[in-house]
Coordinates of C-alpha atoms in Angstrom, one line a residue:
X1 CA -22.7 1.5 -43.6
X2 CA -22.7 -1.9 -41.7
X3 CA -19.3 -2.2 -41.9
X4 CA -18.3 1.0 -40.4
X5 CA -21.0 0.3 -37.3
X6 CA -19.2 -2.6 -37.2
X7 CA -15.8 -1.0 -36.7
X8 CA -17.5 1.6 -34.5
X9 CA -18.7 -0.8 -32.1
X10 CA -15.1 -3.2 -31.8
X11 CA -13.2 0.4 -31.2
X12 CA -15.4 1.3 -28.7
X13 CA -14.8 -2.1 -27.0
X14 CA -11.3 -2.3 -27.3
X15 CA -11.3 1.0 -25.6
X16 CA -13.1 -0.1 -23.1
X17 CA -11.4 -3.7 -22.9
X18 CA -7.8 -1.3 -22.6
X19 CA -9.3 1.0 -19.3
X20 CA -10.0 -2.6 -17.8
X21 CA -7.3 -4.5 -15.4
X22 CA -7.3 -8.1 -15.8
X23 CA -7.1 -11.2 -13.2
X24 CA -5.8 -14.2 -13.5
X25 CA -8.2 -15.2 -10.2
X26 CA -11.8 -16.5 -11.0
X27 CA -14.1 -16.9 -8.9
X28 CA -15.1 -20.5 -10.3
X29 CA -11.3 -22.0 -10.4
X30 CA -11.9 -25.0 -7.6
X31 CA -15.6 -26.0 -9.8
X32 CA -13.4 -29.0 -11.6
X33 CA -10.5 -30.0 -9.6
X34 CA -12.5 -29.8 -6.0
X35 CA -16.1 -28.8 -6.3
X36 CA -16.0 -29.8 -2.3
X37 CA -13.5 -27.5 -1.2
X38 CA -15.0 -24.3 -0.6
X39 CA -18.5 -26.0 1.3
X40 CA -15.7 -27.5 3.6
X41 CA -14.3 -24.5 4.7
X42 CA -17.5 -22.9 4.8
X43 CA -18.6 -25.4 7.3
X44 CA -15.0 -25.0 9.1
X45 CA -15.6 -21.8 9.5
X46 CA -18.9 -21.8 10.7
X47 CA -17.8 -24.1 13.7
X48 CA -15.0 -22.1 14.7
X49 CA -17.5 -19.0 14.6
X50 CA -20.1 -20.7 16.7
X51 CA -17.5 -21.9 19.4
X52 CA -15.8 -18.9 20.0
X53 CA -17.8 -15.2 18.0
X54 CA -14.3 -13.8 17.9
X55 CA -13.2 -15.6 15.6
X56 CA -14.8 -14.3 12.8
X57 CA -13.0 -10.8 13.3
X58 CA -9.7 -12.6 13.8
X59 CA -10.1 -14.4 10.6
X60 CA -11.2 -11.4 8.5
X61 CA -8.2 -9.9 9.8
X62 CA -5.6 -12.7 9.1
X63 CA -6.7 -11.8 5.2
X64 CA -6.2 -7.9 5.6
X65 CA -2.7 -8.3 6.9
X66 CA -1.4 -10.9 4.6
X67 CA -2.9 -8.6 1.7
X68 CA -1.2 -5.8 2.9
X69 CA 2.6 -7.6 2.8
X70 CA 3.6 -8.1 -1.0
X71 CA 0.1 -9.0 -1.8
X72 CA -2.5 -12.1 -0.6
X73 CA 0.1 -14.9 -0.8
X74 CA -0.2 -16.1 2.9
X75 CA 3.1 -15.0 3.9
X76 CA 1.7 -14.2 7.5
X77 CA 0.9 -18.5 7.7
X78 CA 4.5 -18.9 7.8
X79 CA 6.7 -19.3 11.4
X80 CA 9.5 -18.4 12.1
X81 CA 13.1 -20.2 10.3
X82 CA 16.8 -19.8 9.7
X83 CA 15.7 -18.6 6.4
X84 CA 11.8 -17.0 7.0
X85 CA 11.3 -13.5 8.8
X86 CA 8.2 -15.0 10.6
X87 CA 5.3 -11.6 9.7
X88 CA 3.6 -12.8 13.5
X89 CA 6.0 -11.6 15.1
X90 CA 5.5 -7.8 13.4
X91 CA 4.3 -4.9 15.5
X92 CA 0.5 -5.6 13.8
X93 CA 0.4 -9.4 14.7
X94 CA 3.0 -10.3 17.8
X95 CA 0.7 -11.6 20.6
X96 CA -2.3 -10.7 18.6
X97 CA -2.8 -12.3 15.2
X98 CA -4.7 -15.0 15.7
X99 CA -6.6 -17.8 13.6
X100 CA -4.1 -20.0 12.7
X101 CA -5.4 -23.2 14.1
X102 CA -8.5 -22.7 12.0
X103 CA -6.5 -22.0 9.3
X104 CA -4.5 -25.5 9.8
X105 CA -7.8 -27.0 10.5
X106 CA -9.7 -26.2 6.9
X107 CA -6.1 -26.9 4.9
X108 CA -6.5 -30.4 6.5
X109 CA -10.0 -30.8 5.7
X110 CA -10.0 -29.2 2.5
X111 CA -7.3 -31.6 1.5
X112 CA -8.8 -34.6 2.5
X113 CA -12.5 -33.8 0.6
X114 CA -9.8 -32.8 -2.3
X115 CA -7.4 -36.0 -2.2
X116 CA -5.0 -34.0 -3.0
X117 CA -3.1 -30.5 -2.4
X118 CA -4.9 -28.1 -4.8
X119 CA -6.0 -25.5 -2.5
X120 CA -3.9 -22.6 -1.8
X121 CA -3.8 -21.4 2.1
X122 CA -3.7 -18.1 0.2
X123 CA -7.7 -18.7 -1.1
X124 CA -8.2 -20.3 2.1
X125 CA -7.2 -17.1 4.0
X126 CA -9.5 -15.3 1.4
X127 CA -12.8 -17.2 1.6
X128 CA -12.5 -17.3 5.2
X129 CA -12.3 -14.1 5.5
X130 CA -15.8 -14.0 3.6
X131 CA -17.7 -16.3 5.4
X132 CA -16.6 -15.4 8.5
X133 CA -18.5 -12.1 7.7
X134 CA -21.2 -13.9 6.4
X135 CA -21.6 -16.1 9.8
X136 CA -22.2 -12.7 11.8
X137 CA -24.8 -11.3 9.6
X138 CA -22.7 -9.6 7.2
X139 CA -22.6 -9.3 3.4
X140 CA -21.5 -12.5 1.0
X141 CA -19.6 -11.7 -2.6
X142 CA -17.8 -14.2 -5.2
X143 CA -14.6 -14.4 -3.8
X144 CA -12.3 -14.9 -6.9
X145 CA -10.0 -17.5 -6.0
X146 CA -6.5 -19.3 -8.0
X147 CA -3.4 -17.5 -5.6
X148 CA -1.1 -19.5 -4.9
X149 CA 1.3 -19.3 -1.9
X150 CA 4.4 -18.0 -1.4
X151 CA 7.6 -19.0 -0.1
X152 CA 8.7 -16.1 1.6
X153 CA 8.4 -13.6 4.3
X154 CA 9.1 -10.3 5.6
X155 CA 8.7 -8.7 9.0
X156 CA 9.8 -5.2 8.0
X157 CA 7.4 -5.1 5.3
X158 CA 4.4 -6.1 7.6
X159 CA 6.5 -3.4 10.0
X160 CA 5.7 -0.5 7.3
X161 CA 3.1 -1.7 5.3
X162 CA 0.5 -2.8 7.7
X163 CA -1.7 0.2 8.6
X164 CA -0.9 1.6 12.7
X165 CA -3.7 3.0 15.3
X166 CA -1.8 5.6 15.4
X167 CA -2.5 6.7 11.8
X168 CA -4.4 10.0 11.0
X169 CA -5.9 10.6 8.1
X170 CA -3.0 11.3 5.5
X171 CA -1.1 8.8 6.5
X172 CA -3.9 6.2 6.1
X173 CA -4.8 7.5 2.8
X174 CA -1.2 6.9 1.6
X175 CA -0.8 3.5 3.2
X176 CA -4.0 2.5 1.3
X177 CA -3.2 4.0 -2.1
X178 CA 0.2 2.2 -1.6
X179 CA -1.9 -1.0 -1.9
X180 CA -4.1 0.5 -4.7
X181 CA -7.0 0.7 -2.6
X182 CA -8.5 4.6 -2.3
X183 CA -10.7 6.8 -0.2
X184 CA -13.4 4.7 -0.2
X185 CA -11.8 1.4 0.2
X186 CA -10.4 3.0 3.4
X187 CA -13.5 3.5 5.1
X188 CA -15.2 0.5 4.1
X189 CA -12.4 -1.6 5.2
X190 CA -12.2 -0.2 8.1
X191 CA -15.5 -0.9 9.0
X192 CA -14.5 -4.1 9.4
X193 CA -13.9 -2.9 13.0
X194 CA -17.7 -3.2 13.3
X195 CA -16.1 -7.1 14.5
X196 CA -14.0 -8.1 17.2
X197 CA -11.6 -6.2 19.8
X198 CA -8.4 -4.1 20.1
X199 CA -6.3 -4.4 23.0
X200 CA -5.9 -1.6 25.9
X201 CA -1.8 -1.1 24.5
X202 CA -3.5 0.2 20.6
X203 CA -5.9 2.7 22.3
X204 CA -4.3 4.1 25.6
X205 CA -2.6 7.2 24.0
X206 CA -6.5 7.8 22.8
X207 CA -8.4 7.6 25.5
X208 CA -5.8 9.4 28.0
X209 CA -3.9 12.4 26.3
X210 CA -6.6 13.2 23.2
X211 CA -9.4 15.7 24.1
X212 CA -10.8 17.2 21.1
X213 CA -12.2 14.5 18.8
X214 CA -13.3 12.0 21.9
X215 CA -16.5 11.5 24.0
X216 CA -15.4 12.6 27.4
X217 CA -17.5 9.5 29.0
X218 CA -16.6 7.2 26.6
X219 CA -12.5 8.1 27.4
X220 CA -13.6 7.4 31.1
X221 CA -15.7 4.0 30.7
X222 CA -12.4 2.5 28.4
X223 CA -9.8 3.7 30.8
X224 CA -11.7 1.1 33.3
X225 CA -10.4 -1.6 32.1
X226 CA -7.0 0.0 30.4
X227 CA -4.9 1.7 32.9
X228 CA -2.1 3.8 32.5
X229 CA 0.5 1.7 33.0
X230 CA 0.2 -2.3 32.8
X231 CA -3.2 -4.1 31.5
X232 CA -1.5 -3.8 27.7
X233 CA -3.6 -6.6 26.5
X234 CA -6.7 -6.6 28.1
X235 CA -9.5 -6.1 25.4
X236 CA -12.0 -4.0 24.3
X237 CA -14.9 -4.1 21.6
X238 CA -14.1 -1.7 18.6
X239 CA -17.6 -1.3 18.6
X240 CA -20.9 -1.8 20.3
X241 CA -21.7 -5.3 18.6
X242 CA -18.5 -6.9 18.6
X243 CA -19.9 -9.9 17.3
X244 CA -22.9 -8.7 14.7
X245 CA -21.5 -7.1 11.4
X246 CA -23.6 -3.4 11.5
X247 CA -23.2 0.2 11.0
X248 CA -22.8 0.8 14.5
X249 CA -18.7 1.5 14.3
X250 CA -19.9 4.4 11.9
X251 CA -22.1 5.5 14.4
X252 CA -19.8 5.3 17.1
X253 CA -17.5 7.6 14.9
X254 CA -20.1 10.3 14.5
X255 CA -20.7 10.1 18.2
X256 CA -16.4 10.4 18.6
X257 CA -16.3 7.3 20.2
X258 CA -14.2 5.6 17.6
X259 CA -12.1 3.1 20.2
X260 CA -8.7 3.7 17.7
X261 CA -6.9 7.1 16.6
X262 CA -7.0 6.0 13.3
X263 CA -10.6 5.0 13.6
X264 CA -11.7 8.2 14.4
X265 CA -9.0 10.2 12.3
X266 CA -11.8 8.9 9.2
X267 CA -14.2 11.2 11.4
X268 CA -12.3 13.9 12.3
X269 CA -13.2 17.2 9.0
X270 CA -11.3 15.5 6.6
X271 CA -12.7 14.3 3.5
X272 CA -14.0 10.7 4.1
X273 CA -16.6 12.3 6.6
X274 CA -19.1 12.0 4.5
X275 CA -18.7 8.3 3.9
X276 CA -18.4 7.5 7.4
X277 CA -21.9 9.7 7.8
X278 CA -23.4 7.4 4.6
X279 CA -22.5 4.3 6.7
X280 CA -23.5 5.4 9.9
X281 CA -27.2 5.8 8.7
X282 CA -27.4 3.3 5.6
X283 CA -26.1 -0.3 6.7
X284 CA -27.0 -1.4 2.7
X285 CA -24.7 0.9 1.2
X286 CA -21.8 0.0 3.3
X287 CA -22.4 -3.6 2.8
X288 CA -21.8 -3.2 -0.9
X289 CA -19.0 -0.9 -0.5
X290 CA -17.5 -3.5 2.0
X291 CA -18.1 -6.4 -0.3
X292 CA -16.1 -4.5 -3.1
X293 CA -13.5 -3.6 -1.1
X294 CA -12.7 -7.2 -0.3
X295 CA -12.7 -8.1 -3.5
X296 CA -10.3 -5.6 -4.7
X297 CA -7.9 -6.2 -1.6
X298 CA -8.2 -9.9 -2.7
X299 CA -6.9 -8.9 -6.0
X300 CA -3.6 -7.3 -4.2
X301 CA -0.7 -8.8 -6.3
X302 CA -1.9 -12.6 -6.2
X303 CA 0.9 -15.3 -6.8
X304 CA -0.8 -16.9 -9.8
X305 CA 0.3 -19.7 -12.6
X306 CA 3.5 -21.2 -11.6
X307 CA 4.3 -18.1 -9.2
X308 CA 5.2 -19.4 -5.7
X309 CA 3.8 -23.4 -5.2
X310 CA 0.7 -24.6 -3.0
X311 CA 1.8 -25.6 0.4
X312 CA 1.1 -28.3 2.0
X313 CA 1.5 -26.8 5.5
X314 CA 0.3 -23.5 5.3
X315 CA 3.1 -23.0 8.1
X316 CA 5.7 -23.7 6.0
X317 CA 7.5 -23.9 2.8
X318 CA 7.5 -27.5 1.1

């Protein structure tokens, strides 16, 4: 009888052991070879955040659009070569990904508390990404860390991969199941628009030619400062608090005064309204959705092992 309980028991956890995907990322790998590293770019981090607020969005965003191009490898880090199709210089990033000086700064730091190059710019992208959030409020997680970097780029895959303002709601739902990520992932992700600012060039077509989903007044206040013609970079907060990680973005949806199409195409009766309502009135909830999510973009097709090499300028292959 104890016999078969005992077979009973390893079936039903080798069934549950197969339904499982497994990662080669932990969230403990830098304990031994440079218990100092991820204080240090905490700290980086926190300086960079305190100088300048938006910062914080700009890092977080560094980490979404490297996930999104052949997985978290820091492939957008790398400029432009005879051989490297520099990703800044995609529609997403050209003239607006920014960061990258922080990013230099904690690979320098990191290296020196570490003696050595043992930390990826691919975890640093990742852990900045975290505590950036965490410096404005928002939620912490274990970010699991052990990518390793790669040694190439592409333009045209940050050209179709990287989600577009101009997106409604199909079309976001496929770009994110593309990645693996689903319904849900998509709206918390997106709410990391509660940070930072878009400029006038992603929301003109919004704010002059839509009229159904959009808050008349709210069209008229953002066309202030984005005209017609001209202004293509001058800013605006996608939300209220620019600088405070809330629900208010969610909010702003309900209200139809999401600043982006594809903001407010996750508002518009499809079927992630009810998430978006959730978020707008429960900041908790979204803060653990949000915190999952980032994990699970993290895990993205990671450069582990001997895959790709560590860099010693994240700017550049050795």
């Amino acid at each position: 009888m104890a016999s078969r309980s005992f077979l009973f028991i390893y079936v039903l956890v080798m069934f549950s052991l197969a339904g499982m995907v497994f990662s080669d990322l932990s969230d403990d790998f830098y304990h031994h070879i440079c218990p100092k590293a991820l204080p240090t770019i905490k700290r980086v981090v926190e300086d960079a955040v305190r100088k300048e607020r938006r910062m914080g969005a700009s890092l977080l965003r560094l980490h979404f659009h490297d996930c999104f191009v052949n997985g978290c490898d820091a492939s957008i880090l790398l400029d432009e070569t005879s051989t490297i199709n520099s990703e800044k210089t995609s529609r997403a990033n050209n003239n607006s990904a920014r960061g990258f000086e922080v990013i230099d700064k904690i690979k320098s730091e990191v290296d020196k508390v570490c003696g050595r190059q043992v930390v990826s710019c691919a975890d640093i992208l990742a852990v900045a990404a975290r505590d950036s959030v965490v410096a404005l409020h928002g939620p912490t997680w274990e970010v699991e860390l052990g990518r390793r970097d790669s040694t190439t780029a592409s333009r045209t895959t940050a050209d179709n991969d990287i989600p577009t303002p101009l997106m409604d709601l199909p079309a976001l739902i496929d770009n994110f199941k593309k990645q693996g990520l689903d319904e849900e992932d998509l709206v918390a992700l997106s709410g990391g628009h509660t940070l930072g600012f878009a400029q006038c060039s992603t929301f003109r077509n919004r704010i002059y030619d839509e009229t159904n989903n959009i808050d008349s007044t709210f069209a008229s206040q953002r066309q202030a400062n984005c005209p017609r013609s001209g202004g293509d970079s001058n800013l605006a907060s996608l939300d209220p608090t620019s600088a405070l990680f809330d629900s208010k973005y969610f909010s702003n949806l309900v209200s139809k005064k999401g600043l982006l199409h594809s903001d407010q195409a996750l508002f518009s009766g499809g079927e992630t309204d009810e998430l978006v309502k959730t978020y707008s009135t429960n900041l908790r909830t979204f803060s653990k959705d949000f915190a999952e999510s980032m994990i699970k973009m993290g895990n993205i097709k990671p450069l582990t092992g001997n895959e790709g090499q560590i860099r010693v300028d994240c700017r550049k292959v050795n």
